[in-house]
Amino acid sequence: MFVSIIMGSTSDFDVVRPAVLLLKEFGVEVDVKVLSAHRTPKELVDYVESVSDKVDVFITAAGLAAALPGVVAAHTLKPVIGLPVKAGALQGVDALLSIVQMPPGVPVATVGIGRAKNAALLAIEIMALKYPELEEKLREYRQSQREKVLNAEVNL
Ligand code: RP5
């Protein structure tokens, strides 16, 4: 159970942190790297090619004109989840569209702007197809959410 999280800049880490924490809570091994599609293109490709065999899912976080998820997807057959980061004048809409609008042939699964927890949960759901213990933990996670909603008290 191994997820590689790649972010385009250290400035993305506050957004990415909840994904790291949730994956660790589920007992998933996580490798977090800062590598950029435009600032370190060669190192990015070298890294993806070197870890691809042992990675189950990649999570890729980037803001602005976010090329990172597509470049990672171009260099691996493993599933790639794109996490758009809110930054700059367009507040993440640019990153969201760059990631979700991949041309046909090389898909990137996309979560909402800043939705790191959903990126982690989607990665866990994909891995649960292979690791039954994750399916059980997901069931418990859903149950705890259910209980939180049902036990919520509204003080009027
Ligand atoms: C993207 O540009 C990064 O993913 C980050 O979201 C954004 C800004 O990067 P910094 O200028 O903060 O390094 O490549």
PDB file of N, CA and C in Angstrom, residues 50-111:
ATOM      1  N   SER A  50      11.256   6.011 -11.672  1.00  0.00           N
ATOM      2  CA  SER A  50      11.988   5.175 -10.709  1.00  0.00           C
ATOM      3  C   SER A  50      11.058   4.551  -9.661  1.00  0.00           C
ATOM      4  N   VAL A  51       9.933   5.214  -9.323  1.00  0.00           N
ATOM      5  CA  VAL A  51       9.066   4.659  -8.261  1.00  0.00           C
ATOM      6  C   VAL A  51       7.798   3.986  -8.780  1.00  0.00           C
ATOM      7  N   SER A  52       7.529   4.175 -10.066  1.00  0.00           N
ATOM      8  CA  SER A  52       6.239   3.751 -10.620  1.00  0.00           C
ATOM      9  C   SER A  52       5.895   2.285 -10.308  1.00  0.00           C
ATOM     10  N   ASP A  53       6.883   1.402 -10.390  1.00  0.00           N
ATOM     11  CA  ASP A  53       6.615  -0.030 -10.173  1.00  0.00           C
ATOM     12  C   ASP A  53       6.063  -0.304  -8.778  1.00  0.00           C
ATOM     13  N   LYS A  54       6.588   0.407  -7.780  1.00  0.00           N
ATOM     14  CA  LYS A  54       6.138   0.098  -6.406  1.00  0.00           C
ATOM     15  C   LYS A  54       4.977   0.979  -5.928  1.00  0.00           C
ATOM     16  N   VAL A  55       4.631   2.016  -6.688  1.00  0.00           N
ATOM     17  CA  VAL A  55       3.537   2.914  -6.285  1.00  0.00           C
ATOM     18  C   VAL A  55       2.195   2.296  -6.687  1.00  0.00           C
ATOM     19  N   ASP A  56       1.186   2.416  -5.793  1.00  0.00           N
ATOM     20  CA  ASP A  56      -0.174   1.995  -6.155  1.00  0.00           C
ATOM     21  C   ASP A  56      -0.927   3.141  -6.821  1.00  0.00           C
ATOM     22  N   VAL A  57      -0.805   4.329  -6.248  1.00  0.00           N
ATOM     23  CA  VAL A  57      -1.523   5.500  -6.777  1.00  0.00           C
ATOM     24  C   VAL A  57      -0.631   6.736  -6.593  1.00  0.00           C
ATOM     25  N   PHE A  58      -0.650   7.631  -7.571  1.00  0.00           N
ATOM     26  CA  PHE A  58       0.012   8.932  -7.419  1.00  0.00           C
ATOM     27  C   PHE A  58      -1.052   9.985  -7.084  1.00  0.00           C
ATOM     28  N   ILE A  59      -0.731  10.863  -6.133  1.00  0.00           N
ATOM     29  CA  ILE A  59      -1.527  12.079  -5.916  1.00  0.00           C
ATOM     30  C   ILE A  59      -0.622  13.248  -6.282  1.00  0.00           C
ATOM     31  N   THR A  60      -1.135  14.134  -7.133  1.00  0.00           N
ATOM     32  CA  THR A  60      -0.305  15.226  -7.636  1.00  0.00           C
ATOM     33  C   THR A  60      -1.016  16.545  -7.369  1.00  0.00           C
ATOM     34  N   ALA A  61      -0.346  17.446  -6.673  1.00  0.00           N
ATOM     35  CA  ALA A  61      -0.966  18.711  -6.284  1.00  0.00           C
ATOM     36  C   ALA A  61      -0.234  19.862  -6.949  1.00  0.00           C
ATOM     37  N   ALA A  62      -1.000  20.756  -7.570  1.00  0.00           N
ATOM     38  CA  ALA A  62      -0.359  21.916  -8.199  1.00  0.00           C
ATOM     39  C   ALA A  62      -1.363  23.040  -8.363  1.00  0.00           C
ATOM     40  N   GLY A  63      -0.831  24.253  -8.376  1.00  0.00           N
ATOM     41  CA  GLY A  63      -1.662  25.430  -8.592  1.00  0.00           C
ATOM     42  C   GLY A  63      -1.335  26.099  -9.918  1.00  0.00           C
ATOM     43  N   LEU A  64      -2.082  27.136 -10.243  1.00  0.00           N
ATOM     44  CA  LEU A  64      -1.914  27.928 -11.468  1.00  0.00           C
ATOM     45  C   LEU A  64      -2.092  27.039 -12.711  1.00  0.00           C
ATOM     46  N   ALA A  65      -1.263  27.221 -13.754  1.00  0.00           N
ATOM     47  CA  ALA A  65      -1.410  26.380 -14.957  1.00  0.00           C
ATOM     48  C   ALA A  65      -0.789  25.024 -14.646  1.00  0.00           C
ATOM     49  N   ALA A  66      -1.578  24.152 -14.038  1.00  0.00           N
ATOM     50  CA  ALA A  66      -1.050  22.947 -13.404  1.00  0.00           C
ATOM     51  C   ALA A  66      -0.776  21.824 -14.411  1.00  0.00           C
ATOM     52  N   ALA A  67       0.462  21.765 -14.871  1.00  0.00           N
ATOM     53  CA  ALA A  67       0.853  20.724 -15.827  1.00  0.00           C
ATOM     54  C   ALA A  67       1.293  19.436 -15.132  1.00  0.00           C
ATOM     55  N   LEU A  68       1.638  19.560 -13.844  1.00  0.00           N
ATOM     56  CA  LEU A  68       2.244  18.431 -13.118  1.00  0.00           C
ATOM     57  C   LEU A  68       1.457  17.111 -13.213  1.00  0.00           C
ATOM     58  N   PRO A  69       0.135  17.117 -12.909  1.00  0.00           N
ATOM     59  CA  PRO A  69      -0.579  15.832 -12.937  1.00  0.00           C
ATOM     60  C   PRO A  69      -0.533  15.161 -14.319  1.00  0.00           C
ATOM     61  N   GLY A  70      -0.700  15.940 -15.366  1.00  0.00           N
ATOM     62  CA  GLY A  70      -0.673  15.368 -16.718  1.00  0.00           C
ATOM     63  C   GLY A  70       0.689  14.814 -17.083  1.00  0.00           C
ATOM     64  N   VAL A  71       1.739  15.504 -16.668  1.00  0.00           N
ATOM     65  CA  VAL A  71       3.094  15.017 -16.974  1.00  0.00           C
ATOM     66  C   VAL A  71       3.359  13.716 -16.219  1.00  0.00           C
ATOM     67  N   VAL A  72       2.925  13.672 -14.954  1.00  0.00           N
ATOM     68  CA  VAL A  72       3.112  12.425 -14.198  1.00  0.00           C
ATOM     69  C   VAL A  72       2.344  11.293 -14.886  1.00  0.00           C
ATOM     70  N   ALA A  73       1.084  11.567 -15.249  1.00  0.00           N
ATOM     71  CA  ALA A  73       0.254  10.525 -15.889  1.00  0.00           C
ATOM     72  C   ALA A  73       0.879  10.036 -17.201  1.00  0.00           C
ATOM     73  N   ALA A  74       1.586  10.932 -17.875  1.00  0.00           N
ATOM     74  CA  ALA A  74       2.209  10.554 -19.161  1.00  0.00           C
ATOM     75  C   ALA A  74       3.369   9.581 -18.974  1.00  0.00           C
ATOM     76  N   HIS A  75       3.874   9.495 -17.713  1.00  0.00           N
ATOM     77  CA  HIS A  75       5.058   8.667 -17.491  1.00  0.00           C
ATOM     78  C   HIS A  75       4.807   7.466 -16.603  1.00  0.00           C
ATOM     79  N   THR A  76       3.531   7.138 -16.386  1.00  0.00           N
ATOM     80  CA  THR A  76       3.212   5.958 -15.576  1.00  0.00           C
ATOM     81  C   THR A  76       1.890   5.366 -16.053  1.00  0.00           C
ATOM     82  N   LEU A  77       1.709   4.084 -15.775  1.00  0.00           N
ATOM     83  CA  LEU A  77       0.410   3.447 -16.045  1.00  0.00           C
ATOM     84  C   LEU A  77      -0.409   3.351 -14.765  1.00  0.00           C
ATOM     85  N   LYS A  78       0.147   3.805 -13.648  1.00  0.00           N
ATOM     86  CA  LYS A  78      -0.581   3.782 -12.383  1.00  0.00           C
ATOM     87  C   LYS A  78      -1.594   4.937 -12.347  1.00  0.00           C
ATOM     88  N   PRO A  79      -2.681   4.786 -11.569  1.00  0.00           N
ATOM     89  CA  PRO A  79      -3.671   5.868 -11.516  1.00  0.00           C
ATOM     90  C   PRO A  79      -3.070   7.142 -10.921  1.00  0.00           C
ATOM     91  N   VAL A  80      -3.435   8.261 -11.532  1.00  0.00           N
ATOM     92  CA  VAL A  80      -2.961   9.574 -11.058  1.00  0.00           C
ATOM     93  C   VAL A  80      -4.178  10.413 -10.670  1.00  0.00           C
ATOM     94  N   ILE A  81      -4.136  10.928  -9.442  1.00  0.00           N
ATOM     95  CA  ILE A  81      -5.195  11.821  -8.959  1.00  0.00           C
ATOM     96  C   ILE A  81      -4.616  13.226  -8.900  1.00  0.00           C
ATOM     97  N   GLY A  82      -5.335  14.175  -9.493  1.00  0.00           N
ATOM     98  CA  GLY A  82      -4.885  15.563  -9.476  1.00  0.00           C
ATOM     99  C   GLY A  82      -5.625  16.350  -8.410  1.00  0.00           C
ATOM    100  N   LEU A  83      -4.869  17.120  -7.639  1.00  0.00           N
ATOM    101  CA  LEU A  83      -5.437  17.962  -6.577  1.00  0.00           C
ATOM    102  C   LEU A  83      -5.137  19.427  -6.922  1.00  0.00           C
ATOM    103  N   PRO A  84      -6.146  20.164  -7.408  1.00  0.00           N
ATOM    104  CA  PRO A  84      -5.904  21.567  -7.746  1.00  0.00           C
ATOM    105  C   PRO A  84      -5.711  22.409  -6.480  1.00  0.00           C
ATOM    106  N   VAL A  85      -4.691  23.247  -6.508  1.00  0.00           N
ATOM    107  CA  VAL A  85      -4.373  24.097  -5.347  1.00  0.00           C
ATOM    108  C   VAL A  85      -4.818  25.532  -5.642  1.00  0.00           C
ATOM    109  N   LYS A  86      -5.476  26.126  -4.649  1.00  0.00           N
ATOM    110  CA  LYS A  86      -5.939  27.514  -4.781  1.00  0.00           C
ATOM    111  C   LYS A  86      -4.734  28.458  -4.736  1.00  0.00           C
ATOM    112  N   ALA A  87      -4.506  29.194  -5.810  1.00  0.00           N
ATOM    113  CA  ALA A  87      -3.375  30.141  -5.839  1.00  0.00           C
ATOM    114  C   ALA A  87      -3.632  31.175  -6.925  1.00  0.00           C
ATOM    115  N   GLY A  88      -3.052  32.358  -6.756  1.00  0.00           N
ATOM    116  CA  GLY A  88      -3.054  33.361  -7.814  1.00  0.00           C
ATOM    117  C   GLY A  88      -4.396  33.992  -8.091  1.00  0.00           C
ATOM    118  N   ALA A  89      -4.482  34.721  -9.181  1.00  0.00           N
ATOM    119  CA  ALA A  89      -5.642  35.551  -9.509  1.00  0.00           C
ATOM    120  C   ALA A  89      -6.924  34.736  -9.684  1.00  0.00           C
ATOM    121  N   LEU A  90      -6.799  33.503 -10.144  1.00  0.00           N
ATOM    122  CA  LEU A  90      -8.005  32.707 -10.442  1.00  0.00           C
ATOM    123  C   LEU A  90      -8.374  31.735  -9.320  1.00  0.00           C
ATOM    124  N   GLN A  91      -7.593  31.795  -8.212  1.00  0.00           N
ATOM    125  CA  GLN A  91      -7.984  31.072  -6.985  1.00  0.00           C
ATOM    126  C   GLN A  91      -8.211  29.564  -7.172  1.00  0.00           C
ATOM    127  N   GLY A  92      -7.454  28.952  -8.064  1.00  0.00           N
ATOM    128  CA  GLY A  92      -7.536  27.499  -8.222  1.00  0.00           C
ATOM    129  C   GLY A  92      -8.377  27.028  -9.390  1.00  0.00           C
ATOM    130  N   VAL A  93      -9.178  27.927  -9.962  1.00  0.00           N
ATOM    131  CA  VAL A  93     -10.010  27.517 -11.108  1.00  0.00           C
ATOM    132  C   VAL A  93      -9.113  27.180 -12.306  1.00  0.00           C
ATOM    133  N   ASP A  94      -8.018  27.926 -12.458  1.00  0.00           N
ATOM    134  CA  ASP A  94      -7.063  27.627 -13.538  1.00  0.00           C
ATOM    135  C   ASP A  94      -6.469  26.226 -13.369  1.00  0.00           C
ATOM    136  N   ALA A  95      -6.066  25.902 -12.119  1.00  0.00           N
ATOM    137  CA  ALA A  95      -5.484  24.579 -11.860  1.00  0.00           C
ATOM    138  C   ALA A  95      -6.521  23.477 -12.075  1.00  0.00           C
ATOM    139  N   LEU A  96      -7.743  23.717 -11.574  1.00  0.00           N
ATOM    140  CA  LEU A  96      -8.814  22.724 -11.729  1.00  0.00           C
ATOM    141  C   LEU A  96      -9.032  22.390 -13.214  1.00  0.00           C
ATOM    142  N   LEU A  97      -9.154  23.427 -14.035  1.00  0.00           N
ATOM    143  CA  LEU A  97      -9.424  23.193 -15.459  1.00  0.00           C
ATOM    144  C   LEU A  97      -8.214  22.556 -16.150  1.00  0.00           C
ATOM    145  N   SER A  98      -7.008  22.968 -15.770  1.00  0.00           N
ATOM    146  CA  SER A  98      -5.804  22.370 -16.377  1.00  0.00           C
ATOM    147  C   SER A  98      -5.753  20.873 -16.094  1.00  0.00           C
ATOM    148  N   ILE A  99      -6.193  20.497 -14.878  1.00  0.00           N
ATOM    149  CA  ILE A  99      -6.081  19.089 -14.473  1.00  0.00           C
ATOM    150  C   ILE A  99      -7.236  18.259 -15.032  1.00  0.00           C
ATOM    151  N   VAL A 100      -8.455  18.798 -14.935  1.00  0.00           N
ATOM    152  CA  VAL A 100      -9.621  17.992 -15.313  1.00  0.00           C
ATOM    153  C   VAL A 100      -9.776  17.884 -16.837  1.00  0.00           C
ATOM    154  N   GLN A 101      -9.245  18.856 -17.552  1.00  0.00           N
ATOM    155  CA  GLN A 101      -9.454  18.880 -19.006  1.00  0.00           C
ATOM    156  C   GLN A 101      -8.318  18.212 -19.774  1.00  0.00           C
ATOM    157  N   MET A 102      -7.846  17.078 -19.277  1.00  0.00           N
ATOM    158  CA  MET A 102      -6.797  16.351 -20.005  1.00  0.00           C
ATOM    159  C   MET A 102      -7.320  15.914 -21.369  1.00  0.00           C
ATOM    160  N   PRO A 103      -6.511  16.057 -22.410  1.00  0.00           N
ATOM    161  CA  PRO A 103      -6.921  15.563 -23.723  1.00  0.00           C
ATOM    162  C   PRO A 103      -7.093  14.037 -23.682  1.00  0.00           C
ATOM    163  N   PRO A 104      -7.833  13.463 -24.630  1.00  0.00           N
ATOM    164  CA  PRO A 104      -8.094  12.023 -24.572  1.00  0.00           C
ATOM    165  C   PRO A 104      -6.818  11.182 -24.648  1.00  0.00           C
ATOM    166  N   GLY A 105      -6.821  10.089 -23.871  1.00  0.00           N
ATOM    167  CA  GLY A 105      -5.711   9.137 -23.960  1.00  0.00           C
ATOM    168  C   GLY A 105      -4.929   8.990 -22.672  1.00  0.00           C
ATOM    169  N   VAL A 106      -4.802  10.063 -21.921  1.00  0.00           N
ATOM    170  CA  VAL A 106      -4.031  10.018 -20.676  1.00  0.00           C
ATOM    171  C   VAL A 106      -4.850  10.709 -19.583  1.00  0.00           C
ATOM    172  N   PRO A 107      -5.702   9.944 -18.885  1.00  0.00           N
ATOM    173  CA  PRO A 107      -6.598  10.581 -17.910  1.00  0.00           C
ATOM    174  C   PRO A 107      -5.916  10.920 -16.587  1.00  0.00           C
ATOM    175  N   VAL A 108      -6.455  11.941 -15.938  1.00  0.00           N
ATOM    176  CA  VAL A 108      -6.088  12.259 -14.553  1.00  0.00           C
ATOM    177  C   VAL A 108      -7.403  12.379 -13.780  1.00  0.00           C
ATOM    178  N   ALA A 109      -7.564  11.576 -12.743  1.00  0.00           N
ATOM    179  CA  ALA A 109      -8.760  11.698 -11.886  1.00  0.00           C
ATOM    180  C   ALA A 109      -8.614  12.987 -11.089  1.00  0.00           C
ATOM    181  N   THR A 110      -9.680  13.773 -11.026  1.00  0.00           N
ATOM    182  CA  THR A 110      -9.544  15.106 -10.444  1.00  0.00           C
ATOM    183  C   THR A 110     -10.513  15.292  -9.273  1.00  0.00           C
ATOM    184  N   VAL A 111      -9.999  15.856  -8.187  1.00  0.00           N
ATOM    185  CA  VAL A 111     -10.872  16.227  -7.067  1.00  0.00           C
ATOM    186  C   VAL A 111     -11.021  17.751  -7.054  1.00  0.00           C
TER     187      VAL A 111
END
